[in-house]
Backbone as CSV, one residue per row, in Angstrom:
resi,resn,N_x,N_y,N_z,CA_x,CA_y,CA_z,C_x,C_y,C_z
1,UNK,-24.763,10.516,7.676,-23.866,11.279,8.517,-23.999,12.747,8.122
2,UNK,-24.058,13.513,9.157,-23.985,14.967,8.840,-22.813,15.651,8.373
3,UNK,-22.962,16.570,7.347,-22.030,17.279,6.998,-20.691,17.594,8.040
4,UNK,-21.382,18.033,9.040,-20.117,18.059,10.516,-19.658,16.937,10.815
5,UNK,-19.648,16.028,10.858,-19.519,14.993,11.480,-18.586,14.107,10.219
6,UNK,-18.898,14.166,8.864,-18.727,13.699,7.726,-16.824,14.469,7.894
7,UNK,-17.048,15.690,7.958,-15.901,16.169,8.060,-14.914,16.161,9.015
8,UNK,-15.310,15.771,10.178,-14.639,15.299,10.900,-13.601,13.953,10.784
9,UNK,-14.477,13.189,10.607,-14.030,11.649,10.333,-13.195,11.939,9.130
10,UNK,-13.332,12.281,8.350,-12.558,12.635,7.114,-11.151,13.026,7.426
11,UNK,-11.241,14.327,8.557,-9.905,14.724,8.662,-9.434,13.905,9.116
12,UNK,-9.891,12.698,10.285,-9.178,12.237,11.673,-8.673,10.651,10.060
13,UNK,-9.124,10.419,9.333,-8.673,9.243,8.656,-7.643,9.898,7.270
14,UNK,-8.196,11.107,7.379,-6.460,11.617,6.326,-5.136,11.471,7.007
15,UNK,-5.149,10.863,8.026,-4.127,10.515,8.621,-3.342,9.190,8.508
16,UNK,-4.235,8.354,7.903,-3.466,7.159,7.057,-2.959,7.726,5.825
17,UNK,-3.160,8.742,5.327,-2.173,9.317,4.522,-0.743,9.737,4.694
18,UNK,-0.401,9.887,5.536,0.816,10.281,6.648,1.350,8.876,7.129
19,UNK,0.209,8.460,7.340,0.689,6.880,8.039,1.505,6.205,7.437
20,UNK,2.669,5.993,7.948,3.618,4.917,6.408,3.450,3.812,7.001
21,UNK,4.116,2.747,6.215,4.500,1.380,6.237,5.564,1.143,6.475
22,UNK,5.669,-0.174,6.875,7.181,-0.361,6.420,7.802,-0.533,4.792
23,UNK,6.895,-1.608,4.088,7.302,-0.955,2.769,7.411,0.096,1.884
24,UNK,8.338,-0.083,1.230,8.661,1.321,0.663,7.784,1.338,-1.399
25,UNK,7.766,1.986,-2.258,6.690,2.174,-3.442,7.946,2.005,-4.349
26,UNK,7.302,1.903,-5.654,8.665,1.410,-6.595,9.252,2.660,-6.341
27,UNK,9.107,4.098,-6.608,9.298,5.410,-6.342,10.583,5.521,-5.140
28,UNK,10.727,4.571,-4.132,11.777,4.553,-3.390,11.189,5.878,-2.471
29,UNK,10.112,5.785,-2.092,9.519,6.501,-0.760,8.329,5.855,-0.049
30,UNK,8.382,5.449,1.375,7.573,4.889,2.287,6.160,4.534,2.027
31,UNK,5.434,3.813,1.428,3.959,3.400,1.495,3.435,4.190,2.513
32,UNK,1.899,4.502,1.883,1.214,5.223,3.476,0.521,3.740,3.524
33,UNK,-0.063,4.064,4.837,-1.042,3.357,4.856,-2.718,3.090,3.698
34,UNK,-3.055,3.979,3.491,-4.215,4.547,2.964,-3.921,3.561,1.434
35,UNK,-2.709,3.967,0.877,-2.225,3.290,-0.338,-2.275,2.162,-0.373
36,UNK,-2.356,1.444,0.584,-2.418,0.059,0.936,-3.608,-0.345,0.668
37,UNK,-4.461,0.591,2.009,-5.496,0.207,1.603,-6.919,0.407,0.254
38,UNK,-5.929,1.513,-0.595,-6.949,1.683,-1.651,-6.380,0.215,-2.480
39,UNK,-5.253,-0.204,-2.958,-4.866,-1.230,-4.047,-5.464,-2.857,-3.297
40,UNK,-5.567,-2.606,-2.038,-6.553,-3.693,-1.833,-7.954,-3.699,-1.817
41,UNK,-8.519,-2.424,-1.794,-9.788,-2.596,-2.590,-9.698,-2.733,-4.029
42,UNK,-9.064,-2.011,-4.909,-9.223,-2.171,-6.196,-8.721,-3.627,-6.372
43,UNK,-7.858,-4.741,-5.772,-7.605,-6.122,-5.754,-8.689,-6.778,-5.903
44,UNK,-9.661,-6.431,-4.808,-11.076,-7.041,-4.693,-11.851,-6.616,-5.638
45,UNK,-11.904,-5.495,-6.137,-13.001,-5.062,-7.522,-12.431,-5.948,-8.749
46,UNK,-11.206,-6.390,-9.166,-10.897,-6.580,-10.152,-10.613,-8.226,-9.941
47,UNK,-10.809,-9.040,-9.085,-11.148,-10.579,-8.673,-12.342,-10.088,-8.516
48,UNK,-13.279,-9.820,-8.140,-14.434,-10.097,-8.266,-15.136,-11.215,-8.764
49,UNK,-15.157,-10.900,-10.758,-15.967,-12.144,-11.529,-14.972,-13.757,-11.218
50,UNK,-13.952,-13.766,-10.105,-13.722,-15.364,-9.453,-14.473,-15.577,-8.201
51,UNK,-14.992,-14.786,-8.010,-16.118,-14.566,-6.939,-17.578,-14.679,-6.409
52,UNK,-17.950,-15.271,-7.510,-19.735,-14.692,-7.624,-20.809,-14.696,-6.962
53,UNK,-20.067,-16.197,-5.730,-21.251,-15.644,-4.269,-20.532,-14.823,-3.751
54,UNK,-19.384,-14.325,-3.467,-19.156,-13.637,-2.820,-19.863,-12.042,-2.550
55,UNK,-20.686,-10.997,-1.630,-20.431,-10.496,-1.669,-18.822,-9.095,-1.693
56,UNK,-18.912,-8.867,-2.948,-17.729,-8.068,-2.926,-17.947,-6.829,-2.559
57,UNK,-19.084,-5.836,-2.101,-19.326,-4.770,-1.723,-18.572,-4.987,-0.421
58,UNK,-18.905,-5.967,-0.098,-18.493,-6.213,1.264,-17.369,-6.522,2.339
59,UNK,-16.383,-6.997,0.832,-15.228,-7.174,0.986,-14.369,-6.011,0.511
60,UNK,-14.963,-5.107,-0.476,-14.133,-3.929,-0.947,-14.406,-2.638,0.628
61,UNK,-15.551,-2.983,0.989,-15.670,-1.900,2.554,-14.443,-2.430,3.601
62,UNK,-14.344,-4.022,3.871,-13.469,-4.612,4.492,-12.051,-3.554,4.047
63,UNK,-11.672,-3.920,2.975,-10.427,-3.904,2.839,-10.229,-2.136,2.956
64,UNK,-11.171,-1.180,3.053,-11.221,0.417,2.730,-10.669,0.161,4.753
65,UNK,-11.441,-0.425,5.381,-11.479,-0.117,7.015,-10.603,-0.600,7.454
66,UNK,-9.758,-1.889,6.810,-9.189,-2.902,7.860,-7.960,-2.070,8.651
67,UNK,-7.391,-1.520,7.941,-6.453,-0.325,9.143,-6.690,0.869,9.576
68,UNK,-7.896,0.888,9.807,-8.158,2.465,10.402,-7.640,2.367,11.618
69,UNK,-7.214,1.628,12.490,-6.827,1.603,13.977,-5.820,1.928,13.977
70,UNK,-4.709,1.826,12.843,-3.470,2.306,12.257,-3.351,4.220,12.831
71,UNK,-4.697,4.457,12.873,-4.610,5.996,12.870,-4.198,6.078,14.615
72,UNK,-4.520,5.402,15.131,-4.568,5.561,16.037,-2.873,4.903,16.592
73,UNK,-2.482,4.042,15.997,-1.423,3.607,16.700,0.363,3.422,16.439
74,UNK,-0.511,3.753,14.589,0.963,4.060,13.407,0.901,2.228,13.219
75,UNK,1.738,2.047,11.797,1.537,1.301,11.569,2.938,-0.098,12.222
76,UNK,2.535,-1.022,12.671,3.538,-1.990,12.805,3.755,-3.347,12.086
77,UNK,4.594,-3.419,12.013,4.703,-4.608,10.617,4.523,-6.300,11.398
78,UNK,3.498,-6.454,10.491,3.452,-7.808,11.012,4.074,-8.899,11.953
79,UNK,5.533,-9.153,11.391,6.451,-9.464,12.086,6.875,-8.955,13.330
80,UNK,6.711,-7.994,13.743,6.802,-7.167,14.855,6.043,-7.265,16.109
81,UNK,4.335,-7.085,15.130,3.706,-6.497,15.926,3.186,-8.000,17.387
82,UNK,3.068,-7.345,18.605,2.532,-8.531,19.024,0.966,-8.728,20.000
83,UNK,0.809,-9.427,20.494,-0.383,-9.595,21.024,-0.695,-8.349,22.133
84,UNK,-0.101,-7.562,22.641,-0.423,-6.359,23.485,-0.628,-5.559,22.404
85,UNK,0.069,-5.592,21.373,-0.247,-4.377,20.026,-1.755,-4.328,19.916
86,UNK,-1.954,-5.349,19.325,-3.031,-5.947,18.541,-4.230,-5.640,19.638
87,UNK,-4.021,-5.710,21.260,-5.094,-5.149,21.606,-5.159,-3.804,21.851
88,UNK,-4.466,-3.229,22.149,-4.745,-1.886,22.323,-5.086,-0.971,20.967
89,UNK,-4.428,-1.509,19.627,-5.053,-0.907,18.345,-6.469,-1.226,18.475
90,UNK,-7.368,-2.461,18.886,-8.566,-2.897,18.678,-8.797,-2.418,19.540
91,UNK,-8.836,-1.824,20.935,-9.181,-1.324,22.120,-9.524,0.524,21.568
92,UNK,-8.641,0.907,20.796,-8.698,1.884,20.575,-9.708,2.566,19.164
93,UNK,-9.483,1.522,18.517,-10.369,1.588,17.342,-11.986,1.454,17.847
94,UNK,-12.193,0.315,18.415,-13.823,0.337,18.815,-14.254,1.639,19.400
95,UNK,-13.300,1.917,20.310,-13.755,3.136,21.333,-14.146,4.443,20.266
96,UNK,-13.419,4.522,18.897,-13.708,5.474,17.777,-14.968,4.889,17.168
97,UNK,-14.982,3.546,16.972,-16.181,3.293,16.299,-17.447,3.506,16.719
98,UNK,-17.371,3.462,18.469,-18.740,3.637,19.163,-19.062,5.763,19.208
99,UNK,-18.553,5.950,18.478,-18.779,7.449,18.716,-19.122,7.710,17.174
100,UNK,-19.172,7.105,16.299,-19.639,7.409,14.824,-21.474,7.071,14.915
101,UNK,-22.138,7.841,14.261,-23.442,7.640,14.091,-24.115,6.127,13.534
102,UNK,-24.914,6.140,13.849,-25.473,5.285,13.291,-25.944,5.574,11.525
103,UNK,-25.812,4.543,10.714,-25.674,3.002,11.057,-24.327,2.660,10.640
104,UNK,-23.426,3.796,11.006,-22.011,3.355,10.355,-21.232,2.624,11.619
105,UNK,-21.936,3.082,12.902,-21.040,2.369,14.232,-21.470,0.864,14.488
106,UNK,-22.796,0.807,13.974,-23.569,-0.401,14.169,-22.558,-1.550,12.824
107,UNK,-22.400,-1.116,11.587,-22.294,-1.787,10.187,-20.474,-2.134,10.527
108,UNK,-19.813,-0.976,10.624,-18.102,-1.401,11.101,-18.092,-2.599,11.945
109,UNK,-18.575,-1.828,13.422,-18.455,-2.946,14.572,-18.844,-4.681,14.067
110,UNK,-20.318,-4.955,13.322,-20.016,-6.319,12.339,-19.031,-6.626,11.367
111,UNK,-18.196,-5.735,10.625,-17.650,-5.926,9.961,-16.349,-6.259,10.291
112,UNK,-15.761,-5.574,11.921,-14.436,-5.613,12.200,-15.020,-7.242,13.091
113,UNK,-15.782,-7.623,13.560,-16.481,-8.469,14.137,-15.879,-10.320,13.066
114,UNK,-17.102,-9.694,12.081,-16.405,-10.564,11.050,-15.000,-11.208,10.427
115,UNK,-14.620,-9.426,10.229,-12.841,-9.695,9.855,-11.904,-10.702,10.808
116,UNK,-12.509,-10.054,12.241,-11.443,-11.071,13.127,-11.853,-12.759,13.296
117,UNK,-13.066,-12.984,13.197,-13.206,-14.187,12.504,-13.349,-15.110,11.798
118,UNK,-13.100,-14.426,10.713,-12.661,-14.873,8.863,-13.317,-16.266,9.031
119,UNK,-14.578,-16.421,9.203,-15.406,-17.523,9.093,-15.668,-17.369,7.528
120,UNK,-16.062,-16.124,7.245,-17.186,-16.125,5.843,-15.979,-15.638,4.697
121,UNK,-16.703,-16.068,3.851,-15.685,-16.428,1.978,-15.153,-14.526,2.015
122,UNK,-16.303,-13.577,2.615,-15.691,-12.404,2.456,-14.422,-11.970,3.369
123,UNK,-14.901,-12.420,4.439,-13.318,-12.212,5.825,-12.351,-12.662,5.024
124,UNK,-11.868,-13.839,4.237,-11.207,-14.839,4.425,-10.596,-14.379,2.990
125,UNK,-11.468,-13.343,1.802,-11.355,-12.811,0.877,-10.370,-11.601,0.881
126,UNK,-10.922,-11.190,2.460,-10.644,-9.577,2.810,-8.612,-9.764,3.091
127,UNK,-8.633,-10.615,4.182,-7.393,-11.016,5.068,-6.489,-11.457,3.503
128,UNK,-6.892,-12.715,2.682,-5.783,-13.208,1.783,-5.120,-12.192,1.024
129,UNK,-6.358,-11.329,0.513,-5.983,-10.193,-0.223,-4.624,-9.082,0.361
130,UNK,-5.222,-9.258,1.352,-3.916,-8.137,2.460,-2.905,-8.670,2.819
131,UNK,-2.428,-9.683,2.666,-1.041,-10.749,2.681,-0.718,-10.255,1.365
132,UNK,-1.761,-10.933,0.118,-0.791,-11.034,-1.021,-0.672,-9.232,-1.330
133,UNK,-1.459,-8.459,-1.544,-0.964,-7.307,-1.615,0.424,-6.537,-1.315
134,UNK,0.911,-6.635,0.440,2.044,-6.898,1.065,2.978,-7.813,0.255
135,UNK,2.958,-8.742,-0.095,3.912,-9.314,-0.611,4.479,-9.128,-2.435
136,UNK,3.398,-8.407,-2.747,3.083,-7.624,-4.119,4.326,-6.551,-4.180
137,UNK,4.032,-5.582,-3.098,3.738,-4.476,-2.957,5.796,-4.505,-2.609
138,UNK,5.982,-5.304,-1.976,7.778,-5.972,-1.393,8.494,-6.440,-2.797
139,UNK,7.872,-6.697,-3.950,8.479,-7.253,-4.926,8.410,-5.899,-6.192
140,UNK,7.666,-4.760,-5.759,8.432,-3.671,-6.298,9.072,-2.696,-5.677
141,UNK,9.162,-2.973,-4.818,10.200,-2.189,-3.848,11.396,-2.344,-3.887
142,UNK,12.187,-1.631,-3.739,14.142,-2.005,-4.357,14.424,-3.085,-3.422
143,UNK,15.129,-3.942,-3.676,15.362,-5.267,-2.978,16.237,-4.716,-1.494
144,UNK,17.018,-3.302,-1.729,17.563,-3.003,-0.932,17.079,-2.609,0.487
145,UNK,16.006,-2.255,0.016,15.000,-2.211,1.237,14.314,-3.176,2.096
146,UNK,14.243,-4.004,1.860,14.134,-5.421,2.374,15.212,-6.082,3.688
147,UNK,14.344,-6.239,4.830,15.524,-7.066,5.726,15.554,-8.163,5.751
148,UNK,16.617,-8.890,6.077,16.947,-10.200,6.248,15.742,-11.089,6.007
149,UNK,14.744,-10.906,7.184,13.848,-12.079,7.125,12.774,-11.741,5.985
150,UNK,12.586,-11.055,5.649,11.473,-10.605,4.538,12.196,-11.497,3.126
151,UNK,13.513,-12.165,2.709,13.670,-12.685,1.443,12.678,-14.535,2.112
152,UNK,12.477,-14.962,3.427,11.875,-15.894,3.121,9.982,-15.948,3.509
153,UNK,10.257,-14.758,3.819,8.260,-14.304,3.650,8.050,-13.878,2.605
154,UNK,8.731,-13.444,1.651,8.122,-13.434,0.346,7.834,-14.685,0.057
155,UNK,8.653,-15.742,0.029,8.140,-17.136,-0.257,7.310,-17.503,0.426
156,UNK,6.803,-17.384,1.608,6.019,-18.209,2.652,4.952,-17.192,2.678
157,UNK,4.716,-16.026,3.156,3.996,-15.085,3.349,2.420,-15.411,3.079
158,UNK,1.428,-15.446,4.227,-0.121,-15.260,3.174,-0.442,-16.717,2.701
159,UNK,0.594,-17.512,1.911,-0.159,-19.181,1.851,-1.215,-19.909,2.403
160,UNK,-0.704,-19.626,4.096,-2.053,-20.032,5.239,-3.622,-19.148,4.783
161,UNK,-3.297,-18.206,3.911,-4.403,-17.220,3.696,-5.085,-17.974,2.721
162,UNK,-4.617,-18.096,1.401,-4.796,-17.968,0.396,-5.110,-19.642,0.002
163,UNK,-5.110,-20.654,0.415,-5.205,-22.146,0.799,-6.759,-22.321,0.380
164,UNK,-7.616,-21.357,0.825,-9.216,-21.831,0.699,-9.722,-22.012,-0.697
165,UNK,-8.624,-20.853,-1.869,-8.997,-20.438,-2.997,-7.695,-20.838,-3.880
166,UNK,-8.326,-21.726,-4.880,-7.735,-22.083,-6.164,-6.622,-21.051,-6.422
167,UNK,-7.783,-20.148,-7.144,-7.518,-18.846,-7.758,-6.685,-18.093,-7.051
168,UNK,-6.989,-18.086,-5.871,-6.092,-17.030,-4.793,-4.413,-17.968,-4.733
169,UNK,-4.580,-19.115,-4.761,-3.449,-20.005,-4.674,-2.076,-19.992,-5.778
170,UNK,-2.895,-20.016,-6.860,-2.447,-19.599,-8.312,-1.667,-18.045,-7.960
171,UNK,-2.298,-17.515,-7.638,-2.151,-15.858,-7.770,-0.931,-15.885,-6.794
172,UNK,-1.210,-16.374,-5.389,0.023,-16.899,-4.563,1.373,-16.978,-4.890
173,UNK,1.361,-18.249,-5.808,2.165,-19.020,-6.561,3.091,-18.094,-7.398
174,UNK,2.099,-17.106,-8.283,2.893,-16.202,-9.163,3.666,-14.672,-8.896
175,UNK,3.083,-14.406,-7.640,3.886,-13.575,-6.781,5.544,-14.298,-6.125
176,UNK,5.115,-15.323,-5.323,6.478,-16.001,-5.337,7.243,-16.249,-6.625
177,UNK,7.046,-16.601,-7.743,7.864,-16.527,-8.744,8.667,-15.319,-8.968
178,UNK,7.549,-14.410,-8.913,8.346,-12.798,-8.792,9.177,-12.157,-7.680
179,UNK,9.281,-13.108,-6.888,9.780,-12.871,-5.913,11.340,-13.833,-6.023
180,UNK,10.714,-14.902,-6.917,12.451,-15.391,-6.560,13.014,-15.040,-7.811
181,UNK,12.295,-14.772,-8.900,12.656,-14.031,-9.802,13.774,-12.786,-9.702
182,UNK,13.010,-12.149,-8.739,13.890,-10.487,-8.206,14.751,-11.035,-7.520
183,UNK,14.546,-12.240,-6.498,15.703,-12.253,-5.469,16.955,-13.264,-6.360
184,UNK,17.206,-13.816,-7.277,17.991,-14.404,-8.296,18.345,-13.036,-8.847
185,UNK,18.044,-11.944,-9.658,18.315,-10.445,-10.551,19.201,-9.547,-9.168
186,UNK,18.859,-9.258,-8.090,19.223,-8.090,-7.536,19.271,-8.752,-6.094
187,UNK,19.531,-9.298,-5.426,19.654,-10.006,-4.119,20.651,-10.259,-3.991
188,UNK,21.234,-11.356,-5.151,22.940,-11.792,-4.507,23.308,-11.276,-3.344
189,UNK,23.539,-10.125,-2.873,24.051,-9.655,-1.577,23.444,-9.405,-0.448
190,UNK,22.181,-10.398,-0.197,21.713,-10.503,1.384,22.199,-10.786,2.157
């Protein structure tokens, strides 16, 4: 990519920096987006050696891209979001992807390709990771911040994800502990 062009894209994705979440950081201020998505790459660098066919290059690019469409549409929380969302973020994202040079428009477009059909150990690596992260990410957040339905997606949340892998299951498992852990300490009053 050319220097012009390099800088472009740069500015138009410093905008998941701005981008919040709905969760909020132990700090008691709004998650960006971007934050999200750096601790789910570093998730994937540091599972890795439970990994070893896995390509993880491949899953740490996954998890850097999986909300760039976010730039385009702000972020909506899972629970929320619904099937008209979901296309017009993907409607809008490709239309950005087909204007990036090659071979980065060619390499995304397989990759967002892939993601949405979490056939391969990396999709399926990419997606679990981004549940349990989210549900990580809710169990240092002040409990006060939390609505109603979020005390029983911490328990449930991501499972359907995380089912393929032992390891990921385990890891599952010990987030919910921390979760009913916190919600037993500081919940009483949901």
């Amino acid at each position: 990519m050319n220097s012009k062009d390099l800088l472009e894209q740069l500015h138009r994705m410093e905008r998941l920096k701005d981008t919040t979440r709905h969760c909020y950081t132990s700090g008691g201020r709004h998650e960006s987006v971007a934050e999200h998505s750096w601790r789910l790459a570093l998730m994937a660098y540091w599972i890795s050696d439970e990994f070893p066919n896995a390509d993880m290059n491949k899953v740490i690019k996954m998890c850097l891209i999986h909300d760039i469409g976010e730039v385009f549409t702000g972020d909506i929380p899972t629970f929320l979001k619904t099937g008209a969302d979901e296309t017009t973020e993907e409607d809008l994202l490709f239309a950005w992807v087909e204007t990036l040079p090659s071979p980065f428009r060619t390499e995304m477009r397989a990759l967002y390709d892939e993601m949405r059909a979490r056939e391969t150990v990396e999709a399926k690596l990419y997606k679990a990771l981004d549940n349990l992260e989210a549900v990580i990410a809710h169990n240092e957040s002040d409990i006060k911040t939390w609505l109603p339905n979020e005390y029983d997606l911490q328990l449930s949340y991501g499972y359907d994800k995380v089912d393929f892998s032992p390891y990921l299951t385990e890891l599952r498992d010990a987030v919910k502990q921390e979760s009913l852990e916190k919600i037993a300490r500081e919940g009483s009053g949901h």
